[in-house]
Coordinates of C-alpha atoms in Angstrom, one line a residue:
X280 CA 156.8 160.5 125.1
X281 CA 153.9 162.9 124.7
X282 CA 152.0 160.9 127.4
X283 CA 154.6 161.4 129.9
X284 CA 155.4 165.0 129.1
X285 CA 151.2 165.9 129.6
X286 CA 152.0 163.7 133.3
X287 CA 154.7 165.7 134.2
X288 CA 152.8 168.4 133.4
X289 CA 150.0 167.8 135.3
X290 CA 152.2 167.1 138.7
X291 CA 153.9 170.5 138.1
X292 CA 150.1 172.2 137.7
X293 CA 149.0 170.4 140.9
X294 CA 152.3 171.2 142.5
X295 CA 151.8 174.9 142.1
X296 CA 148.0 175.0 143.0
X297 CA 149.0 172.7 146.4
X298 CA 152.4 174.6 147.7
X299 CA 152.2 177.9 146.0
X300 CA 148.3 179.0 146.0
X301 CA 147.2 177.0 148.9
X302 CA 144.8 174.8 147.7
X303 CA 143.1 171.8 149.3
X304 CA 143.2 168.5 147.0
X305 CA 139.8 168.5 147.0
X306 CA 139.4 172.2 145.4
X307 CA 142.3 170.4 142.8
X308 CA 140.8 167.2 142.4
X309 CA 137.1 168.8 141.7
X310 CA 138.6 170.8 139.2
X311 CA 140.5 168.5 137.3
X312 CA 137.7 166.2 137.4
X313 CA 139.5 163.0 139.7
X314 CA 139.2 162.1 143.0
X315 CA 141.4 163.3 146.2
X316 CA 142.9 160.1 146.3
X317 CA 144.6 160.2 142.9
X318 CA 145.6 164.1 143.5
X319 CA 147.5 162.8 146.8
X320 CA 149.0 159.8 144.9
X321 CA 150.1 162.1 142.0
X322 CA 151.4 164.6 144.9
X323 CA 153.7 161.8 146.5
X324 CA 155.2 161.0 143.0
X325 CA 156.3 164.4 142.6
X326 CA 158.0 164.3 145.5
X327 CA 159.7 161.0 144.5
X328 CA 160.6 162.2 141.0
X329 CA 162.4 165.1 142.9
X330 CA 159.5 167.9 140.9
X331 CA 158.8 169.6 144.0
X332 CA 161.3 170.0 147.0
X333 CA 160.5 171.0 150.5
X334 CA 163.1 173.2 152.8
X335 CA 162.1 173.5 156.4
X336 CA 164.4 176.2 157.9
X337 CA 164.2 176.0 161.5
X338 CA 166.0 178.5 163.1
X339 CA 166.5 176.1 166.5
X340 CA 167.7 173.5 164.6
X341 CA 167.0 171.0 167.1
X342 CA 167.8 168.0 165.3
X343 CA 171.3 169.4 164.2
X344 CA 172.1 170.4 167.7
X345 CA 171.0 167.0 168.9
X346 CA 173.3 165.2 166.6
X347 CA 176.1 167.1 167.8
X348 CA 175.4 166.0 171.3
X349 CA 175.2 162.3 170.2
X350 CA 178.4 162.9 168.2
X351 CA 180.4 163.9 171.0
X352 CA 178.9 162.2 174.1
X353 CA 178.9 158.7 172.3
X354 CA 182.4 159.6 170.5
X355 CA 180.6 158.9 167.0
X356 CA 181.9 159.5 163.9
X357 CA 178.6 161.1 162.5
X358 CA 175.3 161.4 163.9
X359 CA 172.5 162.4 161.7
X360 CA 168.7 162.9 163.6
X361 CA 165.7 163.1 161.9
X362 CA 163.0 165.9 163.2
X363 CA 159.6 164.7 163.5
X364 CA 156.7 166.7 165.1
X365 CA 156.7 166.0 169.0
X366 CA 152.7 164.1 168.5
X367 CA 154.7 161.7 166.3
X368 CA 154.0 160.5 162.7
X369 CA 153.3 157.6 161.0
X370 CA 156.1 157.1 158.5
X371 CA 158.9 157.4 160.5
X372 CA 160.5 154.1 159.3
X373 CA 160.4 155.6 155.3
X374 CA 162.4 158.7 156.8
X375 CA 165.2 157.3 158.6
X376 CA 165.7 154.8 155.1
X377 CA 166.1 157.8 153.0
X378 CA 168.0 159.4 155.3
X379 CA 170.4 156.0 155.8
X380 CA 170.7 155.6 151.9
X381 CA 172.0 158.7 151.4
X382 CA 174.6 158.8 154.5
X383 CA 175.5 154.8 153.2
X384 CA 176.1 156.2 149.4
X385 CA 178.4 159.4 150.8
X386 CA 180.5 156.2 152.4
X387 CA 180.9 153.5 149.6
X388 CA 184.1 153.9 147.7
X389 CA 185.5 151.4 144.9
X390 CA 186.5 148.0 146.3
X391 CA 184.5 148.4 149.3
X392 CA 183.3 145.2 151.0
X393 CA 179.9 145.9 152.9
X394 CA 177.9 143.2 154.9
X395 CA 173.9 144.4 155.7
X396 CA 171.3 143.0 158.1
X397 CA 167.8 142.7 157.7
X398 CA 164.3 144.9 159.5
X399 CA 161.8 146.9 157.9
X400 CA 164.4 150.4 158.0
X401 CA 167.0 148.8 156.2
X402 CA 164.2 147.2 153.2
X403 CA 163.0 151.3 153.1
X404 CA 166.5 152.4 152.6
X405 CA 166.9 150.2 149.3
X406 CA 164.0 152.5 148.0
X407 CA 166.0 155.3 148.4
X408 CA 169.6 154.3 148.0
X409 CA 171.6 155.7 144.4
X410 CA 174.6 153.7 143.1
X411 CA 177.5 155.9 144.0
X412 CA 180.6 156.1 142.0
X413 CA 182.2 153.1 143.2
X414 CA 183.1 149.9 141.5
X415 CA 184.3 146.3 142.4
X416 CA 182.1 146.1 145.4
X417 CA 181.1 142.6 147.3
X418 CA 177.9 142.6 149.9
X419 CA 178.2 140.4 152.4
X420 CA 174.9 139.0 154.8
X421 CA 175.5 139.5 157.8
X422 CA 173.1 136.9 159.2
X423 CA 171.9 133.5 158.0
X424 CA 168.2 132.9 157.5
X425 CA 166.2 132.4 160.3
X426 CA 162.6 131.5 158.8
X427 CA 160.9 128.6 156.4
X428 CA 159.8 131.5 154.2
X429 CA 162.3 134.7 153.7
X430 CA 160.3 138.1 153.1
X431 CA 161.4 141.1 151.2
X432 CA 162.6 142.6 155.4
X433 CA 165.2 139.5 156.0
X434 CA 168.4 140.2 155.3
X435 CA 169.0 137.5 152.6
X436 CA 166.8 139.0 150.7
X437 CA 168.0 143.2 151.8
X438 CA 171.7 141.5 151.0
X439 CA 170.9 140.7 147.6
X440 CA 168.3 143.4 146.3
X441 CA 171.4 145.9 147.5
X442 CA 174.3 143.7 145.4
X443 CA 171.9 144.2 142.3
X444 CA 171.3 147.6 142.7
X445 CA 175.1 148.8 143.7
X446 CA 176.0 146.3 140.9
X447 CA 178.2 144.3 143.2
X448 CA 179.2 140.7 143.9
X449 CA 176.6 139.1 146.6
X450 CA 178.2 136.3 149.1
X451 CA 175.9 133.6 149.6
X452 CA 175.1 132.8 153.2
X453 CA 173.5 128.7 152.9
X454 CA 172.7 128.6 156.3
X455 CA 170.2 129.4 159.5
X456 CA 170.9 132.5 161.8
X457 CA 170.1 130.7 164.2
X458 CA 170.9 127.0 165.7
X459 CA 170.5 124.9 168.9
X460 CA 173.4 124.9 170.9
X461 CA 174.4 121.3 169.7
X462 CA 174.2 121.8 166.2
X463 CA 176.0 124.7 166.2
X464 CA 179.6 122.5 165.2
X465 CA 178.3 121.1 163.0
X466 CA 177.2 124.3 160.8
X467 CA 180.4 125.9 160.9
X468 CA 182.3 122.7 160.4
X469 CA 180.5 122.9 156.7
X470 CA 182.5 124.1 154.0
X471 CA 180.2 126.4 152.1
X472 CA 179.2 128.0 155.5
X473 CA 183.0 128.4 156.2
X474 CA 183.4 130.4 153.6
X475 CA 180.7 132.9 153.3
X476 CA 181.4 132.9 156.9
X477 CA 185.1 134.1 156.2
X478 CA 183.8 137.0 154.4
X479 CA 182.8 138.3 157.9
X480 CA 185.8 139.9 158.7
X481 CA 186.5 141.3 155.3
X482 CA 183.6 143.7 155.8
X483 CA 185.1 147.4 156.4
X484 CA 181.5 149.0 156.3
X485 CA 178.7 147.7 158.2
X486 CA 175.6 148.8 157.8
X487 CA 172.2 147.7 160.5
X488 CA 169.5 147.7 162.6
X489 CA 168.9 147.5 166.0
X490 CA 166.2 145.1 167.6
X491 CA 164.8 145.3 171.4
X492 CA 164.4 142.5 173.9
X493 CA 161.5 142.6 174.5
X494 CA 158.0 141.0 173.2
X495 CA 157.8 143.8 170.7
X496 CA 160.7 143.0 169.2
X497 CA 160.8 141.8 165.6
X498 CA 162.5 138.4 166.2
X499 CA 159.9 137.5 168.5
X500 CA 157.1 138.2 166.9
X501 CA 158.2 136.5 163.8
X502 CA 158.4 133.4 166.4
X503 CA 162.7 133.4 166.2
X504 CA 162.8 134.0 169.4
X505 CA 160.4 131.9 171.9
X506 CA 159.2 132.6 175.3
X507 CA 162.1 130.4 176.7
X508 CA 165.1 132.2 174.9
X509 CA 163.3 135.2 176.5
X510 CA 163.2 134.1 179.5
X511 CA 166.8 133.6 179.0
X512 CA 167.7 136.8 177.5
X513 CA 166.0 138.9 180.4
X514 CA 167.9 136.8 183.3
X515 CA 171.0 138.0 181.3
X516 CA 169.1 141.8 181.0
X517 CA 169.4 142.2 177.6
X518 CA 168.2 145.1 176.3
X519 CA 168.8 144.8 172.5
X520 CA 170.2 143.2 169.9
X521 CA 172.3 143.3 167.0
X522 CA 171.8 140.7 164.1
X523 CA 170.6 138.9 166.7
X524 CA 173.3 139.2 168.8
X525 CA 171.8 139.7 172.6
X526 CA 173.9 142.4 174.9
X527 CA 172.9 144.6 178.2
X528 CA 172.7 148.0 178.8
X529 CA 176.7 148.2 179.2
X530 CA 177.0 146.7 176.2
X531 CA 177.8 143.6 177.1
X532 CA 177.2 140.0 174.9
X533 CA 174.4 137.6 176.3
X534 CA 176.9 134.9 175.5
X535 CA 174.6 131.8 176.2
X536 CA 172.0 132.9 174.0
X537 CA 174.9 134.7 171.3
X538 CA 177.0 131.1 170.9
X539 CA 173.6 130.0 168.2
X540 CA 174.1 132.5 166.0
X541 CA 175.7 132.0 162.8
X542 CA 176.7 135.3 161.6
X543 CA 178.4 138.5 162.7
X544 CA 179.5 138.5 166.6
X545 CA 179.6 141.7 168.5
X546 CA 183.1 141.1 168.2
X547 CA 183.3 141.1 164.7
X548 CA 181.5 144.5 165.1
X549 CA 184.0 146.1 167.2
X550 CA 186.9 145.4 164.5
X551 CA 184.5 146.8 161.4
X552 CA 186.2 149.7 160.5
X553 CA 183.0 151.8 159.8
X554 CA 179.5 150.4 161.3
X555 CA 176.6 152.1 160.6
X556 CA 173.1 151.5 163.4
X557 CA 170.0 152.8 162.2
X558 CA 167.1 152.6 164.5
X559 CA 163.9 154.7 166.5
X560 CA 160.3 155.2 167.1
X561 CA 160.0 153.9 170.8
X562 CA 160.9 154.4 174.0
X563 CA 162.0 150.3 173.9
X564 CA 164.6 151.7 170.7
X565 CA 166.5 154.1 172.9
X566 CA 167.4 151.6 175.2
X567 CA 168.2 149.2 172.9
X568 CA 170.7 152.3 170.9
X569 CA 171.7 153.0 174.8
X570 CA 173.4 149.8 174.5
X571 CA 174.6 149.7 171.4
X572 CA 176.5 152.9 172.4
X573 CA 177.6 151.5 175.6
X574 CA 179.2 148.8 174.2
X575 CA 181.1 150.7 171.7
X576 CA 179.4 148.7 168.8
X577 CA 177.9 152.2 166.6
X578 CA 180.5 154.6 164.7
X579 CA 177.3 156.3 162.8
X580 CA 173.8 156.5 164.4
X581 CA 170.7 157.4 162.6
X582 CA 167.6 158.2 164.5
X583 CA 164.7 160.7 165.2
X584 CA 164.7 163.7 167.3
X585 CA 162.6 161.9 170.3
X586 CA 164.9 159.3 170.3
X587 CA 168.0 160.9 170.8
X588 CA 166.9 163.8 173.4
X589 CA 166.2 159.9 175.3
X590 CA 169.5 159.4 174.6
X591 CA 170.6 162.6 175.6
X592 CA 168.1 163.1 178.8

């Protein structure tokens, strides 16, 4: 106990000579005798154990006054946009989590079923994401697997780190995300598959990323999608996808390349009766979101301010 009240202690000291008397870690670190890089670790914990908070009052407010445009050109429910400095910055992915785990936990209520997809935004906002006071919850996957080896990002594995932390029943999805067009009977004809699939339309919150069509994209590069299914997917003009669901600018379903999913359908997202995108960070995102919006497919968008003055522009 003693230990972690001279810790404490030390953040707070750091704290105060950092934010309040202006000086570098490297005047702290000489003088406490460690090196910069454990005064900058020990300056990111504070921040996490919520010792020192930072209020940026900004009296343009941009990023409010964007999310009000979003809200009412897109008909959204709630927008919420993240500022970030106009030369970028290389944690943007962390930001929109924390952001997304807090707007997700003002949402969940008792008895709420809520299915999730995988990425990289969605694993950050587990970091961040506090059990709210809600009970009797079930998560449902939103996607099958689609590789030999599942990785914290998949959506498996996002499905069931989120049960365990909102203490909630997990549905089990045994199955690929993705099939060959002839197998594709023969998945959903299997009973297990059947019903975690029937869970599907149970979901009245959806929360999930938004992928690009494009050899950037995260389902390409992890070799899902090969050069053929892009050719395929660009003679349709997609733009983005959904839990691997393909669609155009207008919003509209590749349908060739959407019949081997096993999953969600776009479908299925238009009758969800709160759904929840979270996406940005590239000129590629926006019009990705662009469709998303166009298709009717978002209720709640999170993104960053350069993102949605593209959306906007």
């Amino acid at each position: 106990m003693q230990d972690s009240k001279e810790k404490i202690a030390d953040l707070v000291d750091i704290c105060y000579g950092y934010y309040i008397y202006g000086e570098t870690q490297g005047q702290i670190a000489k003088r406490m005798g460690v090196s910069v890089a454990k005064i900058s670790k020990m300056i990111s914990l504070a921040h996490k154990m919520g010792i020192v908070h930072i209020e940026i009052l900004d009296p343009i407010k941009l990023a409010d006054n964007l999310a009000k445009q979003l809200k009412a050109r897109y008909s959204l429910k709630e927008a919420k946009v993240i500022p970030i400095p106009r030369f970028g910055v290389e944690n943007l992915l962390n930001r929109l989590g924390k952001v997304s785990a807090e707007l997700l936990s003002s949402y969940i209520k008792k008895g709420d079923v809520i299915g999730i997809s995988g990425g990289s935004t969605l694993f950050e906002m587990l970091e961040y994401f506090e059990l709210p006071d809600a009970k009797d919850n079930v998560v449902v996957p939103l996607l099958g697997g689609y590789k030999e080896f599942e990785d914290a990002t998949h959506g498996t594995e996002i499905a069931s780190s989120f049960a365990k932390k909102l203490n909630a029943q997990l549905v089990v999805m045994p199955s690929p995300g993705i099939v060959k067009q002839e197998e594709i009977s023969f998945f959903l004809s299997n009973t297990a598959i059947k019903r975690s699939m029937s869970w599907i339309p149970k979901c009245n919150i959806a929360v999930f990323g938004i992928g690009t069509a494009d050899t950037n994209g995260t389902f390409f590069k992890g070799g899902v999608i090969t050069d053929k299914d892009l050719s395929m997917l660009m003679k349709e003009n997609a733009v983005g996808c959904i839990c691997l669901n393909f669609y155009d600018q207008k919003g509209k379903p590749c349908e060739d390349f959407n019949s081997r999913i096993i999953g969600v359908s776009l479908d299925d997202i238009l009758k969800i009766k709160l759904t929840i995108g979270v996406a940005g960070g590239s000129p590629e995102k926006a019009k990705a979101i662009q469709g998303a919006l166009n298709g009717g497919y978002l209720d709640v968008l999170v993104t960053d301010q350069l993102t949605a003055e593209s959306l906007l522009g």
